[in-house]
Amino acid sequence: MLRWPRQILFGDVDAMFASAAAVKDPTLTGKPIAVGGPPPRGIIAAASYAVRAFGVRSAMPTAEALRRCPHLQLIPPDRPLYRRLHDDMRRVTDRLFPMTEWGSIDEFYADTTDLQTRHPDPRLLAQLVKDSIFEATGLRCTIAVATGKTVAKIAADASKPDGLAIVEPGREAAFLLPQPLRALPGIGPKTAARLEPFSIKTIGDLLDPRWDQVLARMFGHRLLWIRELAQGRDREPVIGDRESKSSSHETTFERDTADPAFLEDVLRGFLRMLARDLRQEGLAAEGCTVKLKDARFAVTTRQRRFSHPLNYDPEMWPTVRQALHELMKPHAQYRLAGLTLFSLVPIPAGLYDQRRRKAVQAMDTIIARHGAVIGLGGVCDDDNE
Ligand SMILES: [Mg+2]
């Protein structure tokens, strides 16, 4: 069997919340159920495949869903159940893969390039993952294997439910060609609607030189990147996250930015919030990772260790700030910034002297009551920014 230069496996549970309800109560299996809040104001959070046939979709008002499918059975969300199933799935992926990136509670990427010696056939590996997750949780998922994250995700979406898709190296462009435009990340329903009059409907249409000018006008400098992606060229790395041992936050900006002061403000805000969470949980972090995604969707990260475990943000900030500045490239425009605090450990004895511990605790109580509108300035002498 041919060795792939790069191999990414993507997994996605089918109708996670609705399927979870059926795991808890098997009599609901195959029934027209949806998870969501009651009308008039409730929204559908997840629809089982049995009600999708009636046109019920997630994010639809429950009242509308009930009009389309009057015998729909509404199930209230059960977060502890989802959490438990997620943890069970994580135990499976931790056992199978050296590193997994969970994009949400029910979706993950794993870089399986180095597993090819042990699992030379990607189809057998994908089946093993499917079976192992089903065995551990009772949840069915769709698995796709490709040379990049984007193609793997699109292949899985096209193979749901209970699917298994392999896009061999070199077959990416041919696979993407007939796929609908909206399947491509970065093309939302609005953009798709604007392209419709030109009968640009599939990913393949994006490559048609007839539309060069139309597309250049619409996408500007992003066109190059979109066309790369449309041919399945995508080097975005799988970034491992160990949720139990790290804590992170990220945001996508309304418009791309090259402003270091703005990025500093954003990360400083994340750090304040994450550090407060650590203090409340009695934890400290051994290091931080700053993540930036540029206007072409290229992700870069920089990792730094603290001299010792910390959970007081003014002490952590110089290291985070340094990582940010090492990462920023001149003239680059950024669309997303994120911060992870990793290697979380129980607070070592003697991290603070008594006086400062009291001051920080008092501040956390006020923040908990009134939100994070007040800083720590004035309470501790080293926080004077
Ligand atoms: Mg899913």
CSV table of C-alpha atoms in Angstrom, one decimal, residues 66-359:
chain,number,residue,atom,x,y,z
A,66,LEU,CA,-43.1,21.8,14.8
A,67,ARG,CA,-45.0,23.3,11.8
A,68,ARG,CA,-42.9,21.2,9.5
A,69,CYS,CA,-43.0,18.1,11.6
A,70,PRO,CA,-46.0,18.1,13.9
A,71,HIS,CA,-45.1,14.7,15.5
A,72,LEU,CA,-41.6,15.9,16.4
A,73,GLN,CA,-40.6,14.9,19.9
A,74,LEU,CA,-38.7,17.8,21.6
A,75,ILE,CA,-35.9,16.8,24.0
A,76,PRO,CA,-34.3,19.3,26.4
A,77,PRO,CA,-30.5,19.6,26.2
A,78,ASP,CA,-28.5,17.5,28.6
A,79,ARG,CA,-25.1,19.0,28.9
A,80,PRO,CA,-23.7,16.6,31.5
A,81,LEU,CA,-24.6,13.7,29.2
A,82,TYR,CA,-22.8,15.4,26.2
A,83,ARG,CA,-19.8,16.0,28.4
A,84,ARG,CA,-19.6,12.4,29.5
A,85,LEU,CA,-19.9,11.1,25.9
A,86,HIS,CA,-17.2,13.6,24.8
A,87,ASP,CA,-14.9,12.4,27.5
A,88,ASP,CA,-15.5,8.8,26.5
A,89,MET,CA,-14.7,9.6,22.9
A,90,ARG,CA,-11.5,11.5,24.0
A,91,ARG,CA,-10.3,8.4,25.8
A,92,VAL,CA,-10.7,6.4,22.5
A,93,THR,CA,-8.8,9.0,20.4
A,94,ASP,CA,-6.1,9.4,23.1
A,95,ARG,CA,-5.6,5.6,22.8
A,96,LEU,CA,-5.5,5.5,19.0
A,97,PHE,CA,-3.7,8.8,18.1
A,98,PRO,CA,-0.6,10.5,19.5
A,99,MET,CA,-2.4,13.9,19.2
A,100,THR,CA,-6.0,15.0,18.5
A,101,GLU,CA,-7.5,18.4,17.8
A,102,TRP,CA,-11.1,18.6,19.0
A,103,GLY,CA,-12.8,21.4,17.0
A,104,SER,CA,-16.0,21.1,19.0
A,105,ILE,CA,-17.6,18.6,21.3
A,106,ASP,CA,-18.2,16.1,18.5
A,107,GLU,CA,-15.6,16.8,15.8
A,108,PHE,CA,-11.9,16.0,15.8
A,109,TYR,CA,-8.9,15.9,13.6
A,110,ALA,CA,-5.9,13.6,14.0
A,111,ASP,CA,-2.7,13.7,12.0
A,112,THR,CA,-2.2,10.0,11.2
A,113,THR,CA,0.8,10.3,8.9
A,114,ASP,CA,3.1,8.5,11.3
A,115,LEU,CA,0.6,5.8,12.0
A,116,GLN,CA,0.9,4.4,8.5
A,117,THR,CA,3.4,1.7,9.4
A,118,ARG,CA,1.0,0.2,11.9
A,119,HIS,CA,-2.1,1.0,9.9
A,120,PRO,CA,-1.1,1.0,6.2
A,121,ASP,CA,-4.8,0.8,5.0
A,122,PRO,CA,-6.6,4.1,5.8
A,123,ARG,CA,-10.0,2.4,5.3
A,124,LEU,CA,-9.2,-0.1,8.0
A,125,LEU,CA,-8.0,2.6,10.3
A,126,ALA,CA,-11.1,4.7,9.7
A,127,GLN,CA,-13.3,1.6,10.4
A,128,LEU,CA,-11.4,0.9,13.6
A,129,VAL,CA,-12.0,4.5,14.8
A,130,LYS,CA,-15.7,4.2,13.9
A,131,ASP,CA,-16.1,0.9,15.7
A,132,SER,CA,-14.1,2.0,18.8
A,133,ILE,CA,-16.2,5.1,19.2
A,134,PHE,CA,-19.4,3.2,18.8
A,135,GLU,CA,-18.3,0.6,21.3
A,136,ALA,CA,-17.3,3.2,23.9
A,137,THR,CA,-20.3,5.5,23.5
A,138,GLY,CA,-23.1,4.0,21.3
A,139,LEU,CA,-22.6,7.0,19.0
A,140,ARG,CA,-22.3,6.6,15.2
A,141,CYS,CA,-19.8,8.9,13.5
A,142,THR,CA,-18.6,9.7,10.0
A,143,ILE,CA,-14.9,9.4,9.4
A,144,ALA,CA,-12.9,10.8,6.4
A,145,VAL,CA,-9.3,10.5,5.6
A,146,ALA,CA,-7.5,12.9,3.2
A,147,THR,CA,-4.2,14.7,2.8
A,148,GLY,CA,-5.5,17.9,4.4
A,149,LYS,CA,-8.1,19.1,7.0
A,150,THR,CA,-10.4,20.9,4.5
A,151,VAL,CA,-10.8,17.9,2.1
A,152,ALA,CA,-11.3,15.5,5.0
A,153,LYS,CA,-14.0,17.7,6.5
A,154,ILE,CA,-15.8,18.2,3.2
A,155,ALA,CA,-15.6,14.4,2.4
A,156,ALA,CA,-17.1,13.6,5.8
A,157,ASP,CA,-19.9,16.2,5.4
A,158,ALA,CA,-20.7,14.6,2.0
A,159,SER,CA,-20.8,11.1,3.4
A,160,LYS,CA,-23.1,11.6,6.5
A,161,PRO,CA,-24.6,9.8,8.3
A,162,ASP,CA,-22.5,6.7,9.4
A,163,GLY,CA,-20.1,7.3,6.5
A,164,LEU,CA,-16.5,6.4,5.7
A,165,ALA,CA,-14.7,8.4,3.0
A,166,ILE,CA,-11.1,8.1,1.7
A,167,VAL,CA,-9.8,10.7,-0.6
A,168,GLU,CA,-6.5,9.3,-2.0
A,169,PRO,CA,-3.5,11.6,-2.5
A,170,GLY,CA,-3.7,13.3,-5.9
A,171,ARG,CA,-7.5,12.8,-6.0
A,172,GLU,CA,-8.3,16.0,-4.0
A,173,ALA,CA,-9.2,18.3,-6.9
A,174,ALA,CA,-11.3,15.7,-8.7
A,175,PHE,CA,-13.2,15.0,-5.5
A,176,LEU,CA,-13.8,18.7,-4.8
A,177,LEU,CA,-14.9,19.5,-8.4
A,178,PRO,CA,-18.6,18.6,-8.1
A,179,GLN,CA,-19.0,19.6,-4.4
A,180,PRO,CA,-21.3,22.5,-3.7
A,181,LEU,CA,-19.7,25.9,-3.2
A,182,ARG,CA,-20.9,26.2,0.4
A,183,ALA,CA,-18.9,23.2,1.4
A,184,LEU,CA,-15.7,25.3,1.1
A,185,PRO,CA,-14.7,27.1,4.3
A,186,GLY,CA,-14.7,30.8,3.8
A,187,ILE,CA,-17.7,30.7,1.5
A,188,GLY,CA,-20.8,31.4,3.4
A,189,PRO,CA,-24.5,31.4,2.2
A,190,LYS,CA,-24.3,35.1,1.3
A,191,THR,CA,-21.2,34.7,-0.9
A,192,ALA,CA,-22.8,31.6,-2.5
A,193,ALA,CA,-25.9,33.6,-3.2
A,194,ARG,CA,-23.9,36.4,-4.9
A,195,LEU,CA,-22.1,33.8,-7.1
A,196,GLU,CA,-25.4,32.0,-8.1
A,197,PRO,CA,-26.3,34.5,-11.0
A,198,PHE,CA,-23.0,33.6,-12.7
A,199,SER,CA,-24.0,29.9,-12.3
A,200,ILE,CA,-21.0,29.4,-10.1
A,201,LYS,CA,-22.4,26.6,-8.0
A,202,THR,CA,-19.7,24.0,-7.5
A,203,ILE,CA,-16.2,24.2,-6.1
A,204,GLY,CA,-14.9,23.3,-9.6
A,205,ASP,CA,-16.6,26.4,-11.0
A,206,LEU,CA,-14.3,28.5,-8.9
A,207,LEU,CA,-11.4,27.4,-11.0
A,208,ASP,CA,-13.0,28.3,-14.4
A,209,PRO,CA,-10.9,31.0,-16.0
A,210,ARG,CA,-14.1,32.5,-17.5
A,211,TRP,CA,-14.9,33.9,-14.0
A,212,ASP,CA,-11.4,35.3,-13.2
A,213,GLN,CA,-12.6,38.9,-13.1
A,214,VAL,CA,-15.9,38.3,-11.3
A,215,LEU,CA,-14.1,36.2,-8.6
A,216,ALA,CA,-11.2,38.6,-8.3
A,217,ARG,CA,-13.6,41.5,-7.7
A,218,MET,CA,-15.5,39.5,-5.1
A,219,PHE,CA,-12.6,37.9,-3.2
A,220,GLY,CA,-9.6,40.3,-3.8
A,221,HIS,CA,-6.3,38.9,-2.5
A,222,ARG,CA,-8.2,35.9,-0.9
A,223,LEU,CA,-8.9,34.4,-4.4
A,224,LEU,CA,-5.4,32.9,-4.6
A,225,TRP,CA,-6.0,31.1,-1.3
A,226,ILE,CA,-9.5,30.1,-2.2
A,227,ARG,CA,-8.3,28.5,-5.4
A,228,GLU,CA,-5.6,26.7,-3.6
A,229,LEU,CA,-8.2,25.3,-1.3
A,230,ALA,CA,-10.5,24.5,-4.1
A,231,GLN,CA,-7.8,22.2,-5.5
A,232,GLY,CA,-7.4,20.5,-2.1
A,233,ARG,CA,-4.0,22.2,-1.3
A,234,ASP,CA,-4.2,22.8,2.4
A,235,ARG,CA,-1.3,22.5,4.8
A,236,GLU,CA,-3.1,23.6,8.0
A,237,PRO,CA,-1.5,21.6,10.8
A,238,VAL,CA,-3.4,19.5,13.4
A,239,ILE,CA,-2.9,21.3,16.6
A,240,GLY,CA,-3.1,19.0,19.6
A,241,ASP,CA,-5.2,20.1,22.5
A,242,ARG,CA,-5.3,18.3,25.9
A,243,GLU,CA,-8.4,19.8,27.3
A,244,SER,CA,-7.9,18.3,30.7
A,245,LYS,CA,-4.5,19.8,30.9
A,246,SER,CA,-4.9,23.1,29.2
A,247,SER,CA,-7.3,26.0,29.0
A,248,SER,CA,-7.8,28.2,26.0
A,249,HIS,CA,-9.8,30.9,24.2
A,250,GLU,CA,-9.8,32.3,20.7
A,251,THR,CA,-11.8,34.7,18.6
A,252,THR,CA,-12.3,35.7,15.0
A,253,PHE,CA,-12.2,39.4,14.3
A,254,GLU,CA,-14.9,41.3,12.4
A,255,ARG,CA,-12.2,42.6,10.1
A,256,ASP,CA,-8.6,41.5,9.6
A,257,THR,CA,-6.1,43.5,11.5
A,258,ALA,CA,-2.3,44.2,11.5
A,259,ASP,CA,-2.4,46.3,14.7
A,260,PRO,CA,-0.1,45.0,17.4
A,261,ALA,CA,-1.8,47.1,20.1
A,262,PHE,CA,-5.2,45.6,19.2
A,263,LEU,CA,-3.8,42.1,19.3
A,264,GLU,CA,-2.2,42.8,22.6
A,265,ASP,CA,-5.5,44.0,24.0
A,266,VAL,CA,-7.3,40.9,22.8
A,267,LEU,CA,-4.7,38.5,24.2
A,268,ARG,CA,-4.4,40.4,27.5
A,269,GLY,CA,-8.2,40.1,27.9
A,270,PHE,CA,-8.1,36.3,27.2
A,271,LEU,CA,-5.2,36.0,29.7
A,272,ARG,CA,-7.1,37.9,32.4
A,273,MET,CA,-10.1,35.6,32.0
A,274,LEU,CA,-8.1,32.3,31.7
A,275,ALA,CA,-5.9,33.2,34.7
A,276,ARG,CA,-8.9,33.9,36.8
A,277,ASP,CA,-10.4,30.5,35.9
A,278,LEU,CA,-7.1,28.8,36.9
A,279,ARG,CA,-7.1,30.6,40.3
A,280,GLN,CA,-10.7,29.6,40.9
A,281,GLU,CA,-9.8,26.0,40.1
A,282,GLY,CA,-6.6,26.0,42.2
A,283,LEU,CA,-4.4,25.5,39.2
A,284,ALA,CA,-1.4,27.2,37.6
A,285,ALA,CA,0.0,26.9,34.1
A,286,GLU,CA,3.6,26.0,33.1
A,287,GLY,CA,3.4,27.7,29.7
A,288,CYS,CA,1.4,29.5,27.1
A,289,THR,CA,0.7,29.1,23.3
A,290,VAL,CA,-0.3,32.1,21.2
A,291,LYS,CA,-2.1,31.3,18.0
A,292,LEU,CA,-2.6,33.6,15.0
A,293,LYS,CA,-4.5,32.9,11.8
A,294,ASP,CA,-3.7,35.3,8.9
A,295,ALA,CA,-6.0,36.6,6.2
A,296,ARG,CA,-5.1,33.6,4.0
A,297,PHE,CA,-6.2,31.2,6.9
A,298,ALA,CA,-2.6,30.1,7.6
A,299,VAL,CA,-2.3,29.2,11.2
A,300,THR,CA,1.0,29.8,13.2
A,301,THR,CA,1.6,29.2,16.8
A,302,ARG,CA,4.4,30.1,19.3
A,303,GLN,CA,4.9,28.3,22.6
A,304,ARG,CA,6.7,29.7,25.7
A,305,ARG,CA,7.3,28.3,29.1
A,306,PHE,CA,7.1,30.3,32.3
A,307,SER,CA,10.0,30.2,34.7
A,308,HIS,CA,7.7,28.4,37.1
A,309,PRO,CA,3.9,27.6,37.2
A,310,LEU,CA,1.8,30.8,37.3
A,311,ASN,CA,-1.8,31.8,37.5
A,312,TYR,CA,-1.6,35.6,38.2
A,313,ASP,CA,-1.9,37.3,34.8
A,314,PRO,CA,0.3,40.4,35.4
A,315,GLU,CA,3.2,37.9,36.0
A,316,MET,CA,2.3,35.9,32.9
A,317,TRP,CA,1.7,38.8,30.5
A,318,PRO,CA,5.4,39.5,29.6
A,319,THR,CA,5.8,35.9,28.3
A,320,VAL,CA,2.5,35.9,26.4
A,321,ARG,CA,3.4,39.3,24.9
A,322,GLN,CA,6.8,38.1,23.8
A,323,ALA,CA,5.3,35.0,22.1
A,324,LEU,CA,2.9,37.3,20.3
A,325,HIS,CA,5.6,39.6,19.0
A,326,GLU,CA,7.8,36.7,17.9
A,327,LEU,CA,4.8,35.4,15.9
A,328,MET,CA,3.7,38.5,14.2
A,329,LYS,CA,5.1,39.1,10.7
A,330,PRO,CA,5.5,42.6,9.2
A,331,HIS,CA,2.5,43.6,7.0
A,332,ALA,CA,0.5,40.4,7.8
A,333,GLN,CA,-3.2,40.8,8.4
A,334,TYR,CA,-4.7,38.6,11.0
A,335,ARG,CA,-8.3,37.3,11.3
A,336,LEU,CA,-8.0,35.3,14.5
A,337,ALA,CA,-6.0,35.2,17.7
A,338,GLY,CA,-6.0,32.6,20.4
A,339,LEU,CA,-4.3,31.9,23.7
A,340,THR,CA,-3.8,28.5,25.4
A,341,LEU,CA,-2.4,28.0,28.9
A,342,PHE,CA,-1.0,24.5,29.1
A,343,SER,CA,0.5,22.0,31.5
A,344,LEU,CA,-1.9,22.9,34.2
A,345,VAL,CA,-0.8,21.8,37.7
A,346,PRO,CA,-2.3,22.2,41.2
A,347,ILE,CA,-1.1,25.5,42.7
A,348,PRO,CA,2.4,24.9,44.1
A,349,ALA,CA,2.7,25.9,47.8
A,350,GLY,CA,4.2,29.3,48.3
A,351,LEU,CA,3.1,30.7,44.9
A,352,TYR,CA,1.9,33.9,46.6
A,353,ASP,CA,2.7,35.5,49.9
A,354,GLN,CA,-0.3,35.7,52.2
A,355,ARG,CA,-1.1,39.4,51.6
A,356,ARG,CA,-1.2,39.1,47.8
A,357,ARG,CA,-3.3,35.9,47.9
A,358,LYS,CA,-6.0,37.7,49.9
A,359,ALA,CA,-6.0,40.6,47.5
